[in-house]
């Protein structure tokens, strides 16, 4: 009788997790394993030649891949801290406002997060247009620049232009999460601290920050992963140019795999990127979780 | 008891899926027995110039309906493609073996598929009746894999409404029969446009991506008479003296703004600048594009050859036509080739389909189909077609090397042009040799 009951509950447990497991296996685990398998082959039409680790070895001396990896790291290093700090700053400033103002700003900052990347890109392409873009127009009116600056056509400015767009599209969700997290900070603690004469900075550092670290951990990890996987913005805005200045690993995977049909090399790039993301995410969990403890 | 029911259900489901698999495997054989064949036709928006139909898809469907009426035993399933993600869609379909039986495309991709063994050749076509350049471009290993229906040169165009307004039309070579002009004459024209209206962009040498990248390649290679490859299409030659000189000319002109700020612009941007009257001249034009510009307000486009130091430019050219995939079913291959034959040689739909592309006929005896001065000029240029290098082994891998090269020169990143061209040729040659060796395996 007990055994039958146990079996019954065991089965229902599996049924609950079955949909997620099916999706996980179909769309995450299988493609991941397949990608690792494909990275060991060279493809020629439907023919496959086993080449072992050759694709990985080639990546070590591939200047375009190394430059794309460097660009990706640079984007992550710049964009992630800015997204975290800026979204927290905005959230703190919005949180104390009236409900109507809070809703308005939440909508404003969340809008880019729910808009299609293509629409956002079209708008930014017009802003950055060297000949008719509003950015050059404004800067020229203010005598900041003289001629028509090629924001996306100049290797010195293109990557920053991309990072700005990435930040504007990534900041919406963290703001919402931080506002929610701030709502969970006990008001009594803050008021007691104020009565004791604590400054705003001391209150933030000793009361608010420790309580919002779990949210920060989530934001840091997801923003890092998203920044590592930046693709659509690059494809639509610069196609990796000029002269590979904005080429990222994900964009190169697309170009190598889909456009050139070198599936083996593209898979190897994907595996390397996944490994780097895994290592960095693990480190983030380890160190930020330590602060939570 | 309940478990037994569950087992029965599982057994039933497995049997059903097994049976459906068996039925699916036998399905083609059953269809074959009844002499009914279904083929899949995938098409890009190629048929854009038939005024009876609002969209290319409508034309495709009418063509299919006419074919099915004539050949009731063949059913054609249609899927439209677009130029942005269509090529990737076909490649993915090839990998998953869900590819079409017929596609209307160009030799660049078609010959690559042929070299990988995906296609069935057109063995019965009399190639002597077709344009030699088109046949050469459409063949692999001595066999025809793309049935060339249309050909057209890629060239440049000027908006004479703009140049008339600026008073610089007399600087254009429009009155001479071949309209050829030197690099100096071309430069003088661009500078005159800039001088008359500093807001006007004389032309845009774009280099953002592979889209329309043949335009900049043809432009660069014509300036001082180099070419991307040799005539035999066995060696990259753009790093020779003439090629270096051309890139140095571009490096010198880019900061002046007379060739636009194209490092972050692509073909569609340059065409939009031209179409909207913001640029006087486009380095990308063709009969197909001319047809699209016919109704644009403020735009009167006239063709121009690429500037060339010796007034002897060579043209890259478009070849378009259908190809048939060999999906392992002889009946389907036969039906697909019948559809192709209808598309090209049917008394009514053959010419109509060709004219719907806006191209010239690849058949030697089919000339003068269009009553238009510009098209008559363009049609004469087939005698000056350069080597069709889009079928060189590794072409797809070479293309992504080209636009960073040009971006480097345009943006000022590249200081030593010769070094950059040598690096391009070295890498492109390595790809060519690797791919050529694979073909021999």
XYZ file of C-alpha atoms in Angstrom:
734
model
C 0.000 0.000 0.000
C 2.773 2.388 1.057
C 4.843 1.408 -1.947
C 1.936 2.062 -4.299
C 1.406 5.494 -2.753
C 5.092 6.292 -2.978
C 5.127 5.266 -6.655
C 2.035 7.412 -7.276
C 3.633 10.528 -5.779
C 6.953 9.848 -7.481
C 5.209 9.661 -10.836
C 3.296 12.917 -10.315
C 6.552 14.650 -9.385
C 8.106 13.543 -12.628
C 5.043 14.678 -14.528
C 5.383 18.155 -13.019
C 8.951 18.552 -14.153
C 8.424 16.720 -17.449
C 7.505 19.787 -19.587
C 10.572 21.696 -18.410
C 12.772 18.660 -18.840
C 11.477 18.028 -22.346
C 12.180 21.643 -23.298
C 15.549 21.565 -21.583
C 16.627 18.359 -23.298
C 15.248 19.392 -26.711
C 16.370 22.986 -26.843
C 19.371 23.142 -24.494
C 21.018 19.814 -23.725
C 20.714 18.149 -27.128
C 21.843 21.228 -29.150
C 24.721 21.690 -26.702
C 25.919 18.110 -27.071
C 25.301 18.195 -30.820
C 27.332 21.429 -31.051
C 30.216 19.819 -29.167
C 30.029 16.820 -31.480
C 29.885 18.997 -34.613
C 32.935 20.969 -33.489
C 35.023 17.865 -34.132
C 34.091 17.681 -37.808
C 34.628 19.536 -41.027
C 31.523 19.836 -43.205
C 31.465 19.689 -46.956
C 27.840 19.648 -48.060
C 26.339 16.564 -46.474
C 29.777 15.003 -46.113
C 31.435 15.140 -42.711
C 35.131 14.624 -42.107
C 36.322 13.900 -38.583
C 39.108 16.363 -37.756
C 39.359 15.960 -33.985
C 40.434 19.148 -32.231
C 41.640 20.847 -35.433
C 38.857 23.440 -35.346
C 39.872 24.447 -31.809
C 43.550 24.614 -32.722
C 42.725 26.847 -35.698
C 40.863 29.260 -33.416
C 44.023 29.893 -31.411
C 45.716 31.451 -34.437
C 42.609 33.015 -35.992
C 43.097 36.773 -35.674
C 39.461 37.555 -36.431
C 38.259 35.159 -33.711
C 40.741 36.517 -31.186
C 39.757 40.085 -32.017
C 36.066 39.172 -31.769
C 36.705 37.567 -28.379
C 38.523 40.718 -27.266
C 35.609 42.896 -28.453
C 33.123 40.650 -26.635
C 35.087 40.858 -23.378
C 35.381 44.627 -23.768
C 31.628 45.015 -24.280
C 30.914 42.851 -21.217
C 33.482 44.703 -19.096
C 32.017 48.112 -19.964
C 28.303 47.364 -20.296
C 27.676 45.137 -17.248
C 28.937 47.527 -14.515
C 27.184 50.471 -16.179
C 23.879 48.570 -16.434
C 24.068 47.500 -12.776
C 25.067 50.895 -11.368
C 22.794 52.951 -13.602
C 19.742 50.749 -13.085
C 20.250 50.820 -9.309
C 20.693 54.601 -9.371
C 17.527 55.083 -11.426
C 15.564 52.587 -9.316
C 16.506 54.340 -6.049
C 15.485 57.700 -7.501
C 12.202 56.388 -8.864
C 11.310 54.300 -5.790
C 10.508 57.210 -3.509
C 8.279 58.979 -6.014
C 4.482 58.746 -6.157
C 2.864 55.655 -7.661
C 1.950 57.519 -10.875
C 5.461 58.852 -11.415
C 6.907 55.423 -10.625
C 4.638 53.753 -13.170
C 5.501 56.347 -15.798
C 9.255 55.895 -15.416
C 8.950 52.130 -15.183
C 7.149 52.212 -18.537
C 9.674 54.586 -20.071
C 12.688 52.525 -19.072
C 11.044 49.184 -19.815
C 9.878 50.178 -23.285
C 13.203 49.397 -25.054
C 13.277 46.001 -23.337
C 9.973 44.974 -24.885
C 10.484 46.627 -28.283
C 11.825 44.615 -31.171
C 15.568 44.848 -31.682
C 14.992 45.642 -35.346
C 12.874 48.723 -34.544
C 15.353 49.947 -31.968
C 18.198 49.431 -34.399
C 16.475 51.367 -37.155
C 16.002 54.311 -34.794
C 19.636 54.227 -33.662
C 20.913 53.867 -37.223
C 19.151 57.128 -38.011
C 20.520 58.772 -34.869
C 24.063 57.708 -35.809
C 23.729 58.373 -39.571
C 26.829 60.370 -40.559
C 25.008 62.495 -43.116
C 21.522 63.067 -41.667
C 21.714 61.740 -38.099
C 20.341 63.777 -35.217
C 23.447 63.120 -33.094
C 25.751 64.884 -35.543
C 23.159 67.631 -35.979
C 22.972 68.315 -32.240
C 26.717 68.098 -31.697
C 27.381 70.370 -34.667
C 24.850 72.898 -33.372
C 26.681 72.893 -30.037
C 30.045 73.183 -31.835
C 31.237 69.939 -30.206
C 32.147 68.439 -33.587
C 32.916 70.101 -36.911
C 32.216 67.616 -39.708
C 29.972 64.599 -40.056
C 31.325 61.996 -37.641
C 30.963 58.366 -38.741
C 29.917 56.942 -35.384
C 29.517 53.426 -36.755
C 32.044 53.742 -39.586
C 34.985 54.648 -37.423
C 36.786 51.890 -35.555
C 37.499 54.235 -32.630
C 33.835 55.059 -31.966
C 31.813 52.127 -33.361
C 32.105 49.829 -30.351
C 31.086 52.597 -27.933
C 28.119 53.426 -30.146
C 27.066 49.770 -29.899
C 27.588 49.683 -26.119
C 25.312 52.716 -25.670
C 22.522 50.969 -27.570
C 23.111 47.750 -25.613
C 22.843 49.621 -22.305
C 19.611 51.383 -23.285
C 18.024 48.080 -24.272
C 19.330 46.159 -21.238
C 18.504 48.585 -18.452
C 14.702 48.183 -18.306
C 14.453 44.829 -16.582
C 17.110 45.548 -13.904
C 15.277 48.768 -12.969
C 12.026 46.853 -12.448
C 13.838 44.171 -10.427
C 15.599 46.721 -8.241
C 12.347 48.615 -7.576
C 10.803 45.314 -6.469
C 13.833 44.519 -4.306
C 13.761 47.962 -2.689
C 10.138 47.328 -1.784
C 11.293 44.396 0.356
C 13.703 46.475 2.442
C 12.028 46.963 5.895
C 11.083 50.631 6.288
C 11.500 50.387 10.075
C 15.212 49.654 9.713
C 15.749 52.706 7.551
C 13.720 54.920 9.845
C 15.604 53.688 12.943
C 18.896 54.397 11.205
C 17.721 57.888 10.294
C 16.745 58.537 13.918
C 20.226 57.401 14.929
C 21.613 60.052 12.553
C 22.920 57.758 9.811
C 23.646 59.429 6.469
C 22.022 58.247 3.226
C 25.269 56.598 2.172
C 25.576 54.709 5.451
C 21.952 53.574 5.167
C 22.537 52.383 1.635
C 25.800 50.633 2.443
C 24.725 48.905 5.656
C 21.012 48.282 5.172
C 19.879 48.485 1.570
C 22.865 46.976 -0.258
C 23.103 43.737 1.791
C 19.398 43.147 1.231
C 19.506 43.666 -2.513
C 22.625 41.580 -3.197
C 20.583 38.530 -4.331
C 18.862 40.743 -6.921
C 22.217 42.199 -7.937
C 23.610 38.700 -8.371
C 20.751 37.806 -10.690
C 21.159 41.054 -12.662
C 24.926 40.689 -12.957
C 24.722 37.098 -14.163
C 21.912 37.642 -16.679
C 23.379 40.901 -18.021
C 26.774 39.244 -18.392
C 25.295 36.315 -20.304
C 23.217 38.640 -22.521
C 26.225 40.859 -23.215
C 28.361 37.848 -24.126
C 25.662 36.785 -26.555
C 25.211 40.169 -28.236
C 24.328 39.425 -31.837
C 21.304 41.174 -33.358
C 22.574 44.666 -32.627
C 25.896 43.862 -34.247
C 24.345 42.203 -37.264
C 21.930 45.034 -37.911
C 24.101 48.003 -37.006
C 27.651 47.251 -38.162
C 27.881 43.659 -39.449
C 31.009 43.392 -37.329
C 32.729 46.363 -38.963
C 34.452 48.576 -39.582
C 37.430 46.338 -40.113
C 36.259 43.857 -37.398
C 36.113 46.653 -34.771
C 32.686 45.481 -33.524
C 32.811 41.822 -34.464
C 31.784 39.647 -31.500
C 32.017 35.903 -31.011
C 28.269 35.350 -31.455
C 28.277 37.376 -34.670
C 31.267 35.418 -35.923
C 29.501 32.137 -35.084
C 26.586 33.264 -37.269
C 28.825 34.398 -40.091
C 30.983 31.265 -39.987
C 28.130 28.806 -39.510
C 25.173 30.201 -41.399
C 26.772 32.348 -44.081
C 29.892 30.333 -44.848
C 28.493 26.973 -43.725
C 31.650 26.083 -41.836
C 29.561 24.395 -39.145
C 32.526 22.714 -37.467
C 34.469 25.906 -36.840
C 31.314 27.783 -35.821
C 30.464 25.028 -33.323
C 33.967 25.184 -31.867
C 33.543 28.938 -31.383
C 30.186 28.326 -29.696
C 31.687 25.748 -27.333
C 34.544 28.087 -26.375
C 32.080 30.925 -25.724
C 29.814 28.665 -23.654
C 32.794 27.525 -21.591
C 33.869 31.113 -20.910
C 30.324 32.122 -19.922
C 30.099 29.094 -17.618
C 33.391 29.922 -15.891
C 32.542 33.614 -15.436
C 29.009 32.879 -14.196
C 30.389 30.346 -11.708
C 32.864 32.909 -10.397
C 30.108 35.504 -10.102
C 27.928 33.069 -8.148
C 30.813 32.103 -5.915
C 31.904 35.625 -4.980
C 28.529 37.341 -4.838
C 26.974 34.442 -2.926
C 29.785 34.773 -0.379
C 28.606 38.349 0.250
C 25.042 37.115 0.677
C 26.203 34.606 3.299
C -5.206 -3.024 -14.389
C -4.573 0.648 -14.916
C -0.961 -0.083 -15.729
C -2.112 -2.566 -18.339
C -4.254 0.086 -19.947
C -1.299 2.435 -19.919
C 0.874 -0.217 -21.568
C -1.787 -0.801 -24.202
C -1.949 2.913 -24.933
C 1.816 3.135 -25.294
C 1.835 0.096 -27.571
C -0.939 1.612 -29.659
C 0.861 4.916 -29.982
C 4.109 3.204 -30.956
C 2.345 1.064 -33.533
C 0.634 4.131 -34.973
C 3.883 6.081 -35.241
C 5.617 3.042 -36.761
C 2.832 2.601 -39.277
C 2.796 6.285 -40.160
C 6.564 6.063 -40.716
C 6.117 3.062 -42.987
C 3.301 4.796 -44.875
C 5.429 7.901 -45.257
C 8.245 5.804 -46.688
C 5.928 4.162 -49.177
C 4.067 7.350 -50.042
C 6.350 8.472 -52.917
C 6.154 5.026 -54.453
C 2.350 5.105 -54.350
C 2.328 8.567 -55.912
C 4.765 7.381 -58.535
C 2.527 4.440 -59.353
C -0.352 6.798 -60.045
C 1.982 9.017 -62.062
C 1.290 11.955 -59.764
C 4.355 13.893 -58.686
C 4.605 16.741 -56.221
C 7.615 19.017 -56.391
C 8.665 21.949 -54.222
C 9.550 25.313 -55.787
C 11.271 27.972 -53.680
C 11.789 31.425 -55.112
C 13.294 34.757 -54.129
C 11.411 37.891 -55.280
C 12.840 37.574 -58.782
C 9.714 38.259 -60.821
C 9.079 41.883 -59.938
C 8.444 43.558 -63.280
C 5.139 42.101 -64.491
C 2.574 44.887 -64.154
C -0.372 42.442 -63.968
C 0.757 41.193 -60.553
C 1.190 43.328 -57.480
C 3.763 41.107 -55.809
C 6.362 38.585 -57.000
C 4.513 35.866 -55.046
C 1.392 36.483 -57.133
C 3.465 36.037 -60.270
C 4.994 32.824 -58.922
C 1.546 31.432 -58.156
C 0.202 32.345 -61.608
C 3.192 30.677 -63.241
C 2.615 27.537 -61.174
C -1.125 27.531 -61.975
C -0.364 27.779 -65.701
C 2.127 24.931 -65.443
C -0.216 22.706 -63.435
C -2.985 23.338 -65.964
C -0.704 22.132 -68.732
C 0.744 19.233 -66.739
C -2.027 18.035 -64.385
C 0.068 15.096 -63.158
C 2.576 17.452 -61.525
C 1.723 19.485 -58.450
C 4.009 22.341 -57.436
C 4.248 23.376 -53.798
C 5.501 26.918 -53.467
C 7.468 28.777 -50.834
C 8.683 32.343 -51.134
C 12.119 33.311 -49.897
C 13.600 36.702 -49.193
C 17.083 37.878 -49.930
C 17.914 38.574 -46.280
C 17.490 35.168 -44.694
C 16.547 33.062 -47.730
C 20.063 31.761 -48.424
C 20.446 30.640 -44.804
C 17.034 28.976 -44.999
C 18.075 26.962 -48.043
C 21.353 25.926 -46.399
C 19.514 24.797 -43.286
C 17.023 22.889 -45.430
C 19.880 21.183 -47.258
C 21.372 20.020 -43.981
C 18.029 18.680 -42.778
C 17.199 17.243 -46.220
C 14.003 19.285 -46.541
C 15.272 21.346 -49.451
C 13.202 22.197 -52.535
C 13.275 20.464 -55.913
C 13.504 23.693 -57.916
C 14.985 27.071 -57.018
C 15.475 30.217 -59.100
C 18.842 31.704 -58.215
C 22.296 32.756 -59.432
C 25.456 30.738 -60.159
C 27.292 31.915 -57.009
C 25.231 29.645 -54.787
C 24.099 27.151 -57.412
C 27.597 26.098 -58.461
C 28.567 25.676 -54.823
C 25.630 23.280 -54.395
C 26.586 21.508 -57.617
C 30.150 21.028 -56.363
C 28.748 19.443 -53.205
C 26.631 17.019 -55.200
C 23.199 18.414 -54.399
C 22.023 19.141 -57.943
C 20.890 17.318 -61.062
C 22.482 18.593 -64.304
C 20.575 19.809 -67.367
C 22.012 17.293 -69.815
C 19.502 17.882 -72.630
C 19.917 21.638 -72.987
C 21.560 22.856 -76.194
C 24.120 25.234 -74.696
C 25.230 26.432 -78.165
C 22.080 28.543 -78.354
C 22.912 30.354 -75.102
C 25.256 33.204 -74.192
C 28.751 31.708 -73.665
C 29.518 33.756 -70.537
C 26.248 32.671 -68.971
C 26.864 29.002 -69.800
C 30.402 29.180 -68.421
C 29.147 30.756 -65.203
C 26.366 28.178 -64.867
C 28.490 25.074 -65.415
C 30.540 22.874 -63.119
C 32.796 20.077 -64.244
C 31.551 20.476 -67.849
C 27.878 20.124 -66.959
C 25.157 22.754 -66.850
C 23.573 23.037 -63.383
C 21.776 26.369 -63.691
C 19.611 26.872 -66.753
C 20.504 30.485 -67.573
C 17.370 32.406 -68.453
C 18.449 36.005 -67.903
C 21.648 37.991 -67.975
C 22.337 41.634 -67.133
C 25.401 43.746 -66.459
C 25.958 45.502 -63.141
C 26.931 49.096 -63.758
C 26.446 52.590 -62.353
C 23.619 55.107 -62.736
C 23.258 58.848 -62.407
C 20.177 60.859 -61.475
C 20.027 63.461 -64.235
C 17.281 65.436 -62.493
C 19.808 66.183 -59.757
C 22.690 66.870 -62.109
C 20.491 69.120 -64.282
C 19.540 71.142 -61.213
C 23.182 71.455 -60.212
C 24.238 72.229 -63.792
C 26.830 69.453 -63.954
C 25.228 67.094 -66.502
C 27.649 68.226 -69.187
C 30.472 66.655 -67.162
C 28.933 63.225 -67.740
C 29.812 61.068 -70.757
C 26.160 60.524 -71.687
C 26.491 61.777 -75.233
C 29.174 59.364 -76.407
C 28.031 56.006 -77.757
C 29.843 53.829 -75.180
C 29.510 56.483 -72.385
C 32.975 55.545 -71.092
C 34.899 57.940 -68.874
C 38.285 58.133 -67.222
C 38.993 58.258 -63.500
C 39.942 61.941 -63.819
C 36.660 62.790 -65.548
C 34.769 60.872 -62.896
C 36.597 62.665 -60.089
C 35.990 66.038 -61.711
C 32.263 65.271 -61.811
C 32.134 64.260 -58.135
C 34.022 67.379 -57.096
C 31.696 69.569 -59.164
C 28.648 68.067 -57.438
C 30.185 68.708 -54.030
C 31.126 72.247 -54.968
C 27.635 73.105 -56.240
C 25.856 71.660 -53.211
C 27.823 70.747 -50.107
C 24.781 68.902 -48.670
C 24.654 66.578 -51.693
C 26.635 63.338 -51.455
C 28.211 62.801 -54.876
C 28.194 58.991 -54.552
C 28.446 56.329 -51.845
C 31.159 53.687 -51.926
C 29.560 51.366 -49.374
C 31.271 48.497 -47.560
C 29.234 47.528 -44.507
C 28.433 43.951 -45.465
C 28.301 41.330 -48.183
C 24.958 42.655 -49.451
C 25.609 44.057 -52.932
C 29.355 43.715 -52.426
C 29.975 43.049 -56.113
C 29.304 46.761 -56.735
C 32.315 48.037 -54.770
C 34.478 45.178 -56.114
C 33.605 46.064 -59.717
C 34.164 49.745 -58.959
C 37.604 49.168 -57.408
C 38.808 46.707 -60.026
C 37.779 48.935 -62.933
C 39.422 52.184 -61.802
C 42.916 51.292 -63.015
C 42.171 48.044 -64.805
C 42.746 45.268 -62.314
C 40.297 42.416 -61.703
C 39.541 40.318 -58.660
C 40.793 37.119 -60.348
C 42.535 36.207 -63.576
C 40.410 35.298 -66.616
C 40.712 31.580 -65.896
C 39.388 32.220 -62.360
C 42.260 30.281 -60.837
C 44.147 33.060 -59.086
C 43.328 36.241 -57.136
C 44.940 39.239 -58.834
C 43.496 42.337 -57.158
C 46.793 43.005 -55.321
C 48.595 43.873 -58.558
C 49.830 47.374 -59.351
C 46.489 48.530 -60.762
C 44.592 47.208 -57.761
C 46.931 48.976 -55.348
C 46.582 52.203 -57.334
C 42.790 51.938 -57.150
C 42.798 51.465 -53.381
C 45.228 54.359 -52.979
C 42.875 56.542 -55.016
C 40.047 55.596 -52.666
C 42.223 56.232 -49.621
C 42.986 59.698 -50.967
C 39.400 60.605 -51.910
C 37.613 59.233 -48.822
C 38.465 62.117 -46.475
C 37.180 64.616 -49.066
C 33.679 63.149 -48.856
C 33.214 62.813 -52.614
C 32.770 59.041 -52.363
C 30.564 59.304 -49.284
C 30.999 57.872 -45.816
C 30.348 54.268 -46.726
C 32.321 52.340 -44.100
C 29.076 51.804 -42.138
C 26.657 51.880 -45.053
C 25.483 48.986 -47.187
C 24.014 48.606 -50.665
C 20.447 49.360 -49.607
C 21.555 52.575 -47.877
C 23.460 53.726 -50.958
C 20.454 52.910 -53.162
C 18.141 54.792 -50.787
C 20.428 57.841 -50.908
C 20.286 57.687 -54.709
C 16.571 57.029 -54.939
C 15.716 59.882 -52.592
C 17.950 62.354 -54.449
C 20.507 62.691 -51.652
C 23.240 61.142 -53.791
C 23.754 62.060 -57.432
C 25.213 58.751 -58.552
C 25.061 55.111 -57.512
C 27.804 52.552 -58.067
C 25.165 49.801 -58.009
C 22.682 49.679 -60.873
C 21.175 47.085 -63.163
C 18.202 46.743 -65.526
C 16.207 45.203 -62.672
C 16.851 48.218 -60.434
C 16.067 50.621 -63.279
C 12.609 49.068 -63.532
C 12.091 49.698 -59.815
C 13.138 53.351 -60.169
C 10.773 54.094 -63.042
C 8.041 55.578 -60.865
C 10.236 57.320 -58.291
C 9.556 61.032 -58.122
C 12.526 63.300 -58.803
C 14.569 60.427 -60.208
C 15.551 59.962 -63.820
C 18.217 57.289 -63.833
C 20.617 56.839 -66.710
C 23.215 54.096 -66.874
C 26.919 54.824 -66.712
C 29.915 52.525 -67.098
C 32.473 52.273 -64.301
C 35.248 54.854 -64.667
C 38.391 53.313 -66.100
C 41.769 54.862 -66.760
C 41.768 53.475 -70.337
C 38.020 53.936 -70.941
C 37.734 50.162 -71.292
C 35.770 48.864 -68.315
C 34.736 45.266 -67.806
C 31.435 44.375 -66.230
C 30.402 41.979 -63.546
C 27.125 40.468 -64.568
C 24.075 38.793 -63.276
C 23.053 35.360 -64.465
C 19.678 34.136 -63.284
C 17.776 30.956 -63.813
C 16.412 27.810 -62.210
C 18.316 24.856 -60.824
C 17.041 21.397 -59.934
C 17.991 19.536 -56.759
C 18.589 15.816 -56.944
C 16.616 14.597 -53.950
C 17.010 10.940 -54.867
C 13.701 10.542 -56.710
C 14.042 10.301 -60.462
C 10.373 11.122 -61.045
C 10.724 14.344 -59.080
C 13.881 15.342 -60.931
C 12.110 14.742 -64.242
C 9.043 16.731 -63.154
C 11.226 19.529 -61.822
C 13.099 19.762 -65.111
C 9.773 19.848 -66.935
C 8.745 22.798 -64.763
C 12.057 24.521 -65.559
C 11.551 23.914 -69.271
C 8.067 25.449 -69.036
C 9.443 28.449 -67.165
C 12.030 29.151 -69.832
C 10.717 27.772 -73.107
C 6.929 27.893 -72.968
C 5.642 30.083 -75.772
C 3.721 32.394 -73.478
C 5.317 32.020 -70.049
C 8.947 31.737 -71.192
C 9.295 35.304 -72.446
C 6.906 36.598 -69.810
C 8.946 35.101 -66.976
C 12.140 36.526 -68.418
C 10.606 39.981 -68.762
C 9.228 39.736 -65.229
C 12.858 39.663 -64.032
C 13.775 42.723 -66.109
C 16.861 40.863 -67.396
C 18.015 40.263 -70.954
C 17.646 36.849 -72.499
C 20.492 34.364 -72.197
C 19.328 32.961 -75.550
C 21.540 34.335 -78.303
C 18.678 34.907 -80.748
C 16.385 36.675 -78.271
C 17.418 40.333 -78.254
C 15.737 43.746 -78.249
C 12.876 42.662 -75.999
C 12.573 46.047 -74.335
C 11.721 49.357 -75.970
C 13.923 51.577 -73.821
C 17.072 53.593 -74.585
C 18.792 52.742 -71.278
C 18.072 49.033 -71.583
C 19.287 49.043 -75.178
C 22.547 50.556 -73.935
C 22.889 47.973 -71.166
C 22.120 45.062 -73.489
C 25.082 45.944 -75.694
C 27.491 45.537 -72.776
C 27.387 41.729 -72.760
C 30.385 41.846 -75.098
C 32.415 43.382 -72.267
C 31.626 40.977 -69.443
C 34.636 40.216 -67.226
C 35.527 36.837 -65.732
C 32.652 35.457 -63.626
C 34.540 34.693 -60.444
C 31.499 34.089 -58.216
C 31.916 30.366 -58.841
C 35.546 30.165 -57.696
C 35.932 27.480 -54.994
C 35.628 29.169 -51.615
C 33.844 32.275 -52.946
C 31.455 32.345 -49.971
C 34.401 32.345 -47.572
C 36.233 35.034 -49.561
C 33.347 37.543 -49.413
C 33.599 38.272 -45.679
C 37.264 39.167 -46.234
C 36.445 41.809 -48.838
C 34.385 44.360 -46.970
C 36.685 44.671 -43.920
C 39.481 45.314 -46.433
C 37.552 48.177 -48.014
C 36.302 49.435 -44.633
C 39.908 49.700 -43.469
C 40.809 51.848 -46.477
C 37.680 54.009 -46.262
C 37.887 54.623 -42.520
C 41.593 55.459 -42.596
C 42.525 52.437 -40.424
C 44.622 50.962 -43.224
C 47.855 52.844 -43.786
C 49.631 50.481 -46.166
C 47.246 49.557 -48.976
C 49.633 47.133 -50.665
C 50.118 45.219 -47.428
C 46.339 45.024 -46.888
C 45.701 43.795 -50.438
C 48.486 41.222 -50.157
C 46.982 39.930 -46.917
C 43.545 39.709 -48.576
C 44.909 37.804 -51.567
C 46.985 35.489 -49.359
C 43.986 34.535 -47.249
C 41.613 34.261 -50.233
C 44.158 32.050 -52.037
C 44.498 29.751 -49.029
C 40.713 29.352 -48.966
C 40.642 28.706 -52.726
C 43.358 26.049 -52.502
C 41.696 24.356 -49.546
C 38.287 24.269 -51.249
C 39.741 23.207 -54.608
C 41.553 20.332 -52.899
C 38.317 19.242 -51.226
C 36.589 19.183 -54.615
C 39.150 16.676 -55.873
C 38.572 14.307 -52.923
